[in-house]
XYZ file of C-alpha atoms in Angstrom:
664
model
C 18.646 13.465 -4.027
C 19.892 9.966 -3.284
C 19.560 7.714 -6.308
C 17.459 4.657 -5.579
C 18.390 1.291 -6.976
C 16.400 -1.849 -7.664
C 17.463 -4.273 -4.979
C 16.614 -7.534 -3.332
C 19.116 -6.995 -0.580
C 21.340 -9.553 1.022
C 19.390 -9.002 4.208
C 16.177 -10.023 2.466
C 17.806 -13.101 1.006
C 19.017 -14.111 4.432
C 15.879 -13.275 6.372
C 12.883 -13.938 4.152
C 13.653 -17.076 2.211
C 13.368 -20.585 3.627
C 16.235 -23.030 3.676
C 15.093 -24.578 0.405
C 16.243 -21.492 -1.473
C 16.469 -23.515 -4.682
C 12.687 -23.097 -4.799
C 13.153 -19.389 -5.510
C 14.416 -17.628 -8.582
C 17.376 -15.636 -7.349
C 18.040 -11.974 -8.049
C 21.524 -10.537 -8.044
C 21.753 -8.053 -5.168
C 22.381 -4.449 -6.139
C 23.551 -3.469 -2.657
C 26.812 -5.014 -1.613
C 27.253 -6.235 1.923
C 29.466 -3.221 2.582
C 26.796 -0.824 1.270
C 24.131 -2.438 3.421
C 26.339 -2.213 6.477
C 27.068 1.442 5.773
C 23.358 2.238 5.502
C 22.510 0.349 8.680
C 25.250 2.181 10.547
C 24.243 5.588 9.184
C 20.628 5.065 10.282
C 21.401 3.572 13.697
C 20.259 5.393 16.816
C 23.799 6.563 17.736
C 24.375 7.869 14.206
C 21.060 9.722 14.222
C 22.024 11.329 17.529
C 25.310 12.375 15.949
C 23.447 13.792 12.940
C 21.244 15.880 15.237
C 24.298 17.093 17.153
C 26.005 18.029 13.894
C 22.949 19.982 12.767
C 22.757 21.817 16.084
C 26.443 22.771 15.922
C 26.350 23.981 12.318
C 25.357 27.498 11.201
C 21.545 27.738 11.356
C 19.757 26.257 8.358
C 17.246 28.638 6.841
C 13.780 27.937 5.508
C 12.309 26.113 3.791
C 14.089 23.217 5.433
C 12.496 20.979 2.831
C 14.754 22.764 0.332
C 17.770 22.614 2.684
C 17.318 26.317 3.416
C 17.629 27.264 -0.261
C 15.071 29.133 -2.414
C 14.863 26.086 -4.682
C 15.972 22.468 -4.547
C 16.240 19.973 -7.374
C 14.496 22.490 -9.634
C 11.163 22.044 -7.846
C 10.383 25.777 -7.893
C 11.782 26.161 -11.398
C 9.349 23.485 -12.555
C 6.416 25.718 -11.558
C 7.667 28.241 -14.117
C 7.894 25.556 -16.773
C 6.275 22.116 -16.982
C 4.309 22.574 -13.746
C 3.019 26.081 -14.469
C -0.482 24.656 -14.804
C -0.165 23.219 -11.287
C 0.164 26.672 -9.740
C -2.745 27.943 -11.839
C -4.878 25.005 -10.705
C -3.870 25.414 -7.053
C -4.687 29.123 -7.175
C -8.102 28.371 -8.594
C -8.760 25.703 -5.978
C -7.821 27.929 -3.045
C -9.847 30.843 -4.399
C -12.935 28.687 -4.958
C -12.568 27.174 -1.507
C -11.420 30.259 0.364
C -11.779 30.169 4.124
C -14.117 33.119 3.710
C -16.684 30.592 2.454
C -16.554 28.363 5.534
C -20.040 27.977 6.968
C -21.047 28.927 10.476
C -21.910 25.287 11.181
C -18.416 24.141 10.220
C -16.808 26.890 12.299
C -18.843 25.670 15.261
C -17.556 22.124 14.765
C -13.964 23.331 14.394
C -14.148 25.157 17.721
C -16.132 22.534 19.618
C -14.568 21.121 22.767
C -16.260 17.786 21.996
C -13.961 15.501 20.011
C -16.865 13.523 18.559
C -18.439 16.711 17.216
C -15.197 17.828 15.596
C -14.568 14.418 14.062
C -17.924 14.489 12.265
C -16.398 16.863 9.715
C -12.740 16.001 10.191
C -11.912 15.198 6.571
C -13.337 18.545 5.498
C -11.366 20.299 8.227
C -8.210 18.419 7.312
C -8.464 19.583 3.712
C -8.709 23.196 4.935
C -5.571 22.665 7.013
C -3.788 21.205 4.013
C -4.892 24.266 2.052
C -3.152 26.417 4.663
C 0.146 24.720 3.816
C -0.670 24.849 0.098
C -1.114 28.615 0.368
C 2.280 28.933 2.060
C 3.969 26.833 -0.639
C 2.252 28.831 -3.385
C 3.419 32.070 -1.761
C 7.011 30.827 -1.685
C 6.825 29.940 -5.357
C 4.985 33.042 -6.626
C 5.381 35.774 -3.958
C 1.699 36.583 -4.526
C 0.522 38.098 -1.222
C -3.032 36.847 -1.732
C -1.750 33.467 -0.617
C -0.423 34.982 2.629
C -3.813 36.476 3.383
C -5.540 33.144 2.790
C -2.892 31.303 4.799
C -3.332 33.576 7.826
C -7.109 33.291 7.666
C -6.822 29.504 7.832
C -4.318 29.707 10.678
C -6.697 31.925 12.632
C -9.658 29.662 11.897
C -8.193 26.751 13.857
C -5.698 28.216 16.320
C -8.051 29.619 18.999
C -9.864 26.312 19.468
C -6.666 24.248 19.401
C -4.978 26.401 22.023
C -8.068 26.745 24.206
C -8.261 22.972 24.650
C -4.435 22.601 24.679
C -4.634 20.482 21.518
C -6.543 17.734 23.316
C -8.343 15.426 20.921
C -8.030 12.507 18.562
C -4.504 11.757 17.348
C -5.779 12.177 13.775
C -6.299 15.830 14.652
C -3.197 16.506 16.716
C -0.796 14.993 14.173
C -2.175 17.137 11.352
C -2.313 20.319 13.409
C 1.380 19.928 14.197
C 2.321 18.915 10.669
C 0.417 21.472 8.616
C 1.242 24.412 10.890
C 4.919 23.417 10.737
C 4.894 23.020 6.946
C 3.182 26.398 6.646
C 5.890 27.887 8.859
C 8.605 26.348 6.699
C 7.481 27.943 3.443
C 6.121 31.268 4.703
C 8.790 31.910 7.346
C 10.307 35.098 5.838
C 6.869 36.709 5.509
C 5.515 35.637 8.898
C 5.046 38.131 11.682
C 6.292 37.415 15.172
C 2.680 36.706 16.121
C 2.391 34.156 13.291
C 5.534 32.373 14.460
C 4.433 32.415 18.081
C 1.118 30.846 17.075
C 2.921 27.974 15.356
C 5.216 27.521 18.344
C 2.312 27.475 20.795
C 0.427 24.908 18.700
C 3.428 22.603 18.297
C 4.183 22.668 22.006
C 0.524 22.139 22.923
C 0.125 19.228 20.495
C 3.410 17.704 21.622
C 2.363 17.830 25.256
C -1.134 16.559 24.470
C 0.212 13.196 23.353
C 2.451 13.430 20.301
C 5.491 13.326 22.583
C 4.383 9.815 23.641
C 3.438 8.434 20.231
C 6.895 6.862 19.792
C 6.123 4.672 22.802
C 2.900 3.558 21.117
C 4.771 2.644 17.935
C 7.334 0.633 19.893
C 4.582 -1.308 21.664
C 2.250 -1.626 18.671
C 4.323 -1.302 15.477
C 1.320 -2.086 13.280
C -0.758 0.805 14.642
C -0.919 2.702 11.368
C -2.443 5.852 12.842
C 0.291 6.105 15.474
C 3.031 5.429 12.909
C 1.709 8.150 10.621
C 1.448 10.522 13.585
C 5.047 9.809 14.543
C 6.228 10.603 11.021
C 4.377 13.904 10.953
C 5.684 14.801 14.394
C 9.259 14.049 13.323
C 8.793 16.138 10.174
C 7.418 19.063 12.169
C 10.262 18.863 14.691
C 12.871 18.900 11.923
C 11.310 22.033 10.449
C 11.511 23.973 13.732
C 14.802 22.523 14.983
C 16.901 25.399 16.288
C 13.976 27.832 16.203
C 12.043 26.317 19.104
C 14.400 24.847 21.728
C 11.426 23.733 23.808
C 10.836 20.931 21.276
C 14.434 19.710 20.987
C 14.261 16.756 23.366
C 11.276 15.295 21.534
C 13.183 14.801 18.272
C 15.925 12.786 19.970
C 13.301 10.349 21.243
C 11.011 10.226 18.225
C 13.451 10.100 15.308
C 15.245 6.781 16.026
C 11.945 4.990 16.600
C 10.468 6.282 13.361
C 13.538 5.511 11.264
C 13.909 1.990 12.632
C 10.172 1.309 12.215
C 9.941 2.319 8.558
C 8.102 0.371 7.293
C 6.098 -1.708 9.772
C 4.334 -3.285 6.780
C 7.258 -4.717 4.879
C 10.815 -5.930 4.721
C 13.887 -5.316 2.652
C 12.132 -6.393 -0.560
C 9.990 -3.234 -0.570
C 6.603 -4.890 -0.165
C 3.681 -3.393 1.730
C 1.511 -5.992 3.449
C -1.380 -3.678 4.351
C -2.736 -3.673 0.797
C -2.210 -1.572 -2.304
C -4.572 1.234 -1.271
C -2.787 1.861 1.995
C 0.574 1.437 0.276
C -0.071 4.459 -1.917
C -1.831 6.456 0.808
C 0.661 5.821 3.597
C 3.784 6.224 1.497
C 2.412 9.095 -0.550
C 1.538 11.072 2.564
C 4.941 10.338 4.142
C 7.252 11.404 1.326
C 7.803 14.971 2.510
C 8.640 13.727 6.017
C 11.145 11.299 4.495
C 12.612 14.137 2.422
C 13.087 16.203 5.572
C 14.910 13.395 7.388
C 17.337 13.006 4.515
C 17.822 16.662 3.614
C 17.910 18.281 7.054
C 20.091 15.666 8.752
C 22.039 14.536 5.681
C 21.433 10.838 6.344
C 20.792 8.228 3.599
C 17.171 7.469 4.487
C 16.188 6.632 0.910
C 18.906 3.992 0.799
C 17.113 2.005 3.470
C 16.403 -1.256 1.606
C 12.621 -1.143 2.085
C 12.469 2.393 0.720
C 14.874 1.596 -2.098
C 12.674 -1.284 -3.252
C 9.259 0.266 -2.624
C 9.067 1.823 -6.094
C 9.611 -1.614 -7.623
C 6.818 -3.045 -5.491
C 4.422 -0.336 -6.681
C 5.321 -0.948 -10.321
C 4.457 -4.655 -10.079
C 1.522 -4.430 -7.644
C -0.195 -1.488 -9.371
C 1.027 -1.602 -12.970
C -0.375 0.995 -15.377
C -3.847 0.037 -16.573
C -4.768 -2.158 -13.605
C -8.585 -1.979 -13.143
C -8.617 -2.084 -9.314
C -6.134 -2.492 -6.491
C -4.683 -5.607 -4.913
C -5.613 -7.139 -1.538
C -6.729 -5.488 1.689
C -9.141 -2.730 2.613
C -10.151 -0.509 -0.287
C -8.510 -2.628 -2.979
C -11.782 -3.104 -4.869
C -11.828 0.510 -6.132
C -10.241 1.957 -9.256
C -8.183 4.786 -7.739
C -6.686 6.111 -10.939
C -6.151 9.637 -9.567
C -4.475 8.371 -6.400
C -2.312 5.955 -8.368
C -1.159 8.686 -10.739
C -0.579 11.344 -8.072
C 1.046 9.206 -5.426
C 2.698 6.984 -8.019
C 4.440 9.909 -9.690
C 5.456 11.400 -6.345
C 6.931 8.071 -5.212
C 8.646 7.280 -8.502
C 10.082 10.789 -8.915
C 12.147 10.123 -5.798
C 13.552 7.036 -7.444
C 16.044 6.981 -10.282
C 15.649 3.674 -12.054
C 14.555 2.870 -15.558
C 11.510 1.112 -14.096
C 10.420 4.121 -12.035
C 10.968 6.532 -14.924
C 8.921 4.281 -17.197
C 6.136 4.054 -14.624
C 5.826 7.839 -14.403
C 5.515 8.090 -18.181
C 2.564 5.671 -18.119
C 0.516 7.546 -15.501
C -1.955 10.380 -16.090
C -5.059 11.896 -14.553
C -3.518 13.095 -11.295
C -4.653 16.225 -9.461
C -1.501 18.183 -10.230
C -2.499 21.030 -7.902
C -1.720 18.920 -4.830
C 1.482 19.188 -2.813
C 2.353 15.565 -3.572
C 3.134 16.682 -7.131
C 4.264 20.263 -6.480
C 6.901 19.226 -3.932
C 8.207 16.158 -5.736
C 11.429 16.199 -7.764
C 11.046 16.931 -11.457
C 10.141 14.134 -13.810
C 12.700 12.652 -16.147
C 12.272 14.381 -19.501
C 13.734 11.908 -21.994
C 12.149 8.798 -23.506
C 12.140 5.618 -21.429
C 11.916 2.032 -22.625
C 12.117 -0.944 -20.332
C 14.842 -3.403 -21.303
C 13.855 -6.710 -22.851
C 15.277 -8.404 -19.761
C 12.783 -6.696 -17.426
C 10.930 -9.547 -15.655
C 7.178 -9.786 -16.137
C 6.716 -11.019 -12.585
C 8.049 -10.356 -9.114
C 7.746 -11.808 -5.652
C 7.978 -10.151 -2.249
C 8.660 -12.865 0.334
C 8.636 -10.565 3.366
C 4.931 -9.889 2.768
C 4.130 -13.101 0.888
C 2.937 -11.514 -2.368
C 3.633 -12.546 -5.949
C 2.733 -10.582 -9.083
C 2.647 -12.375 -12.428
C 1.928 -10.499 -15.655
C 1.660 -11.577 -19.264
C 3.611 -8.432 -20.124
C 4.381 -5.653 -17.667
C 4.456 -3.056 -20.446
C 1.072 -4.006 -21.952
C -1.842 -2.105 -20.385
C -4.173 -4.854 -21.637
C -2.084 -7.496 -19.907
C -3.419 -10.490 -18.011
C -2.293 -10.219 -14.395
C -2.431 -12.679 -11.524
C -1.685 -11.656 -7.949
C -1.179 -14.251 -5.223
C -0.912 -13.724 -1.481
C 0.248 -15.916 1.393
C 1.415 -13.400 3.945
C 3.428 -13.654 7.178
C 1.483 -10.550 8.283
C -1.722 -12.573 8.467
C -4.993 -10.678 8.638
C -3.896 -7.878 10.946
C -5.105 -4.262 10.535
C -6.244 -3.575 6.934
C -5.211 -7.031 5.707
C -7.804 -9.764 5.296
C -8.081 -13.465 6.116
C -7.121 -14.246 2.531
C -3.938 -16.305 2.705
C -3.399 -18.416 -0.420
C -5.880 -16.296 -2.343
C -5.536 -14.809 -5.806
C -7.091 -12.215 -8.073
C -6.978 -12.143 -11.858
C -7.379 -9.199 -14.250
C -7.263 -8.948 -18.031
C -7.769 -6.192 -20.610
C -8.670 -3.746 -17.873
C -11.397 -6.013 -16.445
C -11.657 -8.006 -13.222
C -11.979 -11.721 -13.948
C -11.580 -13.099 -10.409
C -12.277 -10.483 -7.767
C -11.684 -9.745 -4.122
C -15.324 -9.261 -3.219
C -16.983 -6.831 -0.840
C -16.674 -3.115 -0.180
C -14.709 -1.085 2.326
C -17.606 0.950 3.669
C -15.868 1.641 6.971
C -13.551 -0.087 9.402
C -15.323 -2.712 11.540
C -18.699 -2.176 9.887
C -21.100 -5.142 9.926
C -20.249 -5.845 6.281
C -16.509 -5.476 6.919
C -16.580 -7.732 9.964
C -19.004 -10.430 8.867
C -18.100 -10.689 5.202
C -15.441 -8.459 3.610
C -12.636 -9.356 6.026
C -13.370 -13.080 5.976
C -11.888 -15.864 3.864
C -15.190 -16.577 2.139
C -15.069 -13.153 0.461
C -11.907 -14.140 -1.415
C -10.755 -16.621 -4.016
C -9.533 -18.976 -1.337
C -10.388 -22.230 0.426
C -13.124 -22.527 3.051
C -14.908 -25.569 4.453
C -18.115 -26.707 6.172
C -20.319 -23.839 5.090
C -17.857 -20.969 4.736
C -15.526 -21.510 7.673
C -12.190 -19.926 6.960
C -9.072 -18.465 8.471
C -8.809 -17.217 12.042
C -9.434 -13.511 12.664
C -8.414 -13.424 16.303
C -10.517 -13.171 19.440
C -11.616 -9.646 18.516
C -12.503 -10.527 14.938
C -10.269 -7.696 13.733
C -7.459 -9.906 12.440
C -4.517 -11.886 13.718
C -0.913 -11.789 12.564
C -0.339 -15.359 13.713
C -3.051 -16.568 11.295
C -0.520 -16.261 8.534
C 0.807 -17.732 5.333
C 4.164 -17.858 3.620
C 5.563 -18.316 0.157
C 7.472 -21.568 -0.167
C 8.228 -21.320 -3.878
C 8.544 -18.734 -6.629
C 10.174 -19.947 -9.810
C 10.145 -17.618 -12.775
C 10.734 -18.288 -16.454
C 9.876 -16.320 -19.562
C 7.046 -18.759 -20.329
C 5.544 -19.372 -16.891
C 5.816 -18.662 -13.170
C 5.181 -21.114 -10.310
C 4.256 -19.874 -6.846
C 3.372 -21.961 -3.786
C 1.931 -20.757 -0.514
C 1.491 -22.522 2.812
C -1.526 -21.164 4.702
C -1.929 -23.940 7.274
C -1.203 -21.557 10.180
C -4.006 -19.266 9.029
C -6.632 -21.920 9.785
C -5.560 -22.061 13.450
C -5.255 -25.841 13.678
C -8.405 -26.763 11.779
C -6.376 -27.775 8.729
C -3.060 -29.571 8.980
C -2.280 -28.793 5.353
C -3.404 -25.820 3.270
C -1.068 -25.650 0.299
C -1.913 -23.831 -2.890
C 0.303 -23.729 -5.952
C -0.468 -21.341 -8.778
C 1.058 -21.720 -12.217
C 0.688 -18.776 -14.580
C 1.380 -19.832 -18.147
C 1.923 -16.730 -20.225
C 0.092 -15.061 -21.696
C -3.311 -16.115 -20.406
C -3.649 -19.319 -18.355
C -3.839 -19.666 -14.577
C -3.733 -23.093 -12.948
C -4.323 -23.447 -9.205
C -3.695 -26.646 -7.245
C -5.046 -26.933 -3.698
C -3.754 -29.760 -1.497
C -5.597 -29.902 1.825
C -5.688 -32.091 4.907
C -7.435 -32.177 8.267
C -7.667 -34.612 11.163
C -11.407 -33.913 11.109
C -13.232 -34.702 7.858
C -14.254 -31.480 6.080
C -16.484 -30.466 3.224
C -13.906 -28.376 1.395
C -14.950 -25.372 -0.689
C -13.182 -23.665 -3.583
C -14.470 -20.093 -3.873
C -14.409 -17.994 -7.033
C -15.849 -14.464 -7.016
C -16.823 -12.749 -10.264
C -18.596 -9.574 -11.377
C -20.705 -11.457 -13.933
C -22.484 -14.812 -13.704
C -20.757 -17.952 -14.874
C -22.468 -19.958 -17.585
C -21.863 -23.675 -17.965
C -20.716 -26.397 -15.613
C -17.741 -26.870 -13.331
C -16.012 -28.743 -16.149
C -16.466 -25.872 -18.595
C -17.765 -22.456 -17.533
C -17.487 -19.029 -19.073
C -17.678 -15.373 -18.042
C -17.995 -12.576 -20.594
C -16.710 -9.111 -19.661
C -16.101 -7.507 -23.052
C -13.461 -6.939 -24.187
C -12.242 -9.554 -21.705
C -13.407 -13.122 -21.196
C -12.711 -16.021 -18.889
C -13.195 -19.723 -19.480
C -12.634 -22.103 -16.640
C -12.599 -25.582 -15.218
C -12.670 -26.768 -11.616
C -11.904 -30.435 -10.972
C -11.341 -32.807 -8.065
C -10.983 -36.560 -7.598
C -13.864 -36.297 -5.112
C -17.507 -35.502 -5.786
C -18.444 -31.834 -5.450
C -21.250 -29.491 -6.417
C -21.222 -26.070 -8.073
C -23.530 -23.313 -6.839
C -23.771 -19.528 -6.972
C -25.261 -16.702 -4.935
C -25.728 -13.044 -5.772
C -25.002 -9.918 -3.755
C -23.764 -9.593 -0.178
C -24.938 -10.623 3.280
C -24.705 -8.400 5.206
C -24.796 -5.701 2.579
C -22.308 -2.831 2.714
C -23.554 0.618 3.684
C -22.359 2.028 0.344
C -23.656 1.201 -3.141
C -22.342 -2.164 -4.281
C -21.570 -3.355 -7.767
C -22.542 -6.775 -9.094
C -21.137 -9.808 -7.315
C -21.478 -13.516 -7.983
C -20.128 -15.924 -5.396
C -19.366 -19.219 -7.144
C -18.815 -22.140 -4.773
C -17.439 -25.557 -5.592
C -18.030 -27.578 -2.431
C -17.385 -31.192 -1.507
C -20.474 -33.368 -1.324
C -19.006 -35.575 1.426
C -16.647 -34.650 4.247
C -13.101 -35.912 3.674
C -9.833 -35.702 5.551
C -7.929 -34.879 2.396
C -9.009 -32.317 -0.142
C -7.754 -31.795 -3.667
C -8.851 -29.134 -6.174
C -7.446 -28.165 -9.540
C -8.748 -25.128 -11.365
C -7.779 -23.725 -14.742
C -8.815 -20.187 -15.681
C -8.077 -18.889 -19.180
C -8.354 -15.243 -20.208
C -8.288 -16.428 -23.830
C -11.092 -18.888 -24.485
C -9.504 -19.986 -27.762
C -6.962 -21.936 -25.744
C -7.911 -25.592 -25.725
C -9.762 -26.799 -22.647
C -7.411 -28.514 -20.170
C -7.020 -32.232 -19.742
C -6.905 -33.094 -16.027
C -6.299 -36.598 -14.681
C -6.027 -37.677 -11.052
C -4.232 -40.690 -9.621
C -4.505 -40.965 -5.860
C -2.926 -37.821 -4.446
C -1.248 -36.948 -7.746
C -2.504 -35.198 -10.845
C -1.476 -34.255 -14.363
C -2.785 -31.130 -16.081
C -2.220 -30.525 -19.773
C -3.010 -26.988 -20.915
C -1.471 -24.078 -22.780
C 1.171 -26.264 -24.354
C 2.458 -27.368 -20.942
C 2.184 -30.441 -18.752
C 1.912 -29.787 -15.020
C 2.713 -32.716 -12.736
C 1.418 -32.692 -9.166
C 2.624 -34.930 -6.344
C 2.410 -34.660 -2.576
C 5.908 -33.211 -2.591
C 5.971 -30.803 -5.524
C 4.438 -29.247 -8.619
C 6.536 -29.163 -11.789
C 5.967 -27.811 -15.290
C 7.248 -29.207 -18.568
């Protein structure tokens, strides 16, 4: 296994930061320029071609390829006889309870339907059965219990006739998983497979390749942010690596697909490891891709995990989803507490890293479904005690995606956390029109929320509320007008933001975002600066301008009602609390509404939309807000003078001018 290192690479420093680099706290690179060059060269298209040629010329690699043709690799199998023994017991119980013998006639009819829409009605249920096919093969390899072979073959036979009859025609969500799970099954059960079993896998891979998977690399090149196509390409590459040398008919496909996939990883981030498509999709997409990444590195002996984005991804996860966080951060699905996903995918991701931070993170996570392949096929956890060094920063920024994470204490599960976003990726795909927005959590509670629910992609609620700026703790104007979502309403990368400052000290962090491009010309200035004074005070400063006078609106979304006035309001969420102040040199009114319009199609929790809106349209807008997760802290003193302001709070004085925000 390649050891991963914590790195803000030289490439990131050169590419992501603006010329005024003095506005950013610098991090000493862990990759030297020579190391970066070596990695780039090793993962270039010519080098990948050479790696394939070398594999083809070498003595045939056995199976499982995931274990480099060895019975065990990195002690993964040995772990099932020791600390992961309960995982095999749990997996056995799951497969027995959900044996293919219990599949209903109605589901069998859907599986074999020639109508894609009919099959897709139960696709997630079908997909779990397919995954169980691979799970049975893995369990057989680890235990040699022939019951697993019987179950595996029954699942293979359940799907194969329909797949082959329609030549694998269908939705790419189907074809990618047919190819992947049949190949993974083949990899782990190879010695026990009959010639008929192997021929079935070969026929399915060739059919699914010819039905469209052989063209998915072209889709990724044209539309790099097509997440479904990118995931399909990864699964296709993984499947092709498993059968390389066994099925010559598929050989040409790997030479086309592999360089595109390697160069595209990840379409949602840069060398700092960030993932712009939101925390939910970060864990899902990466967690489901790990075995494919393992295959690239182990089969071809190339340093895939030294790619800077991959090397830094574990660090991103540690700061964006720290242990104890109540919900996710930004984007579709972030409003849900996904503790099982975070533990399962988090451990699988971190176990492929070898840093003190990643080892610590694993020790903090629990509650995962340890019968899943994400855990069973991951390297063993570090056994010894882990303590983060006193020098471990309590905040981090990811300029390539425009995120900043600021914590009172990273190691404290009851921490106060502030997350800020001003992203160059705009609102495309699963991202929202929420540039220059923030969320705030404390003591396991949500103080300032991203509102709405991800009922389904492009639902009425998603389109007309959840995706829009008004659903977030961000600036709107003139009755909820916000950032541009493109002609289709599905999002626009050009409607973007960017971080222009991130200065970090032990006592406070300052972050500034420029979201003017996100408003598509309606605002000439949309600058927000957030100052997080540890351990519990968040100050936001919004400086706005428009050629057309606007009634500016500061939006704050909470799960409980606010009591009080704009000058002094309170929210109680025992054991957490929030006291706040919103101020402006211009007259404004405070109002609140409850619930959602349109409502989501799934049950919704409480939501209070608190609006602080200008009474009179102005060209310039100026808001200052102070939110305290400890109400014992003295209420702020805020004074305005023209376009400047001074805020005294938390033992600090914050000075605001047109040019800058400073803290003393």
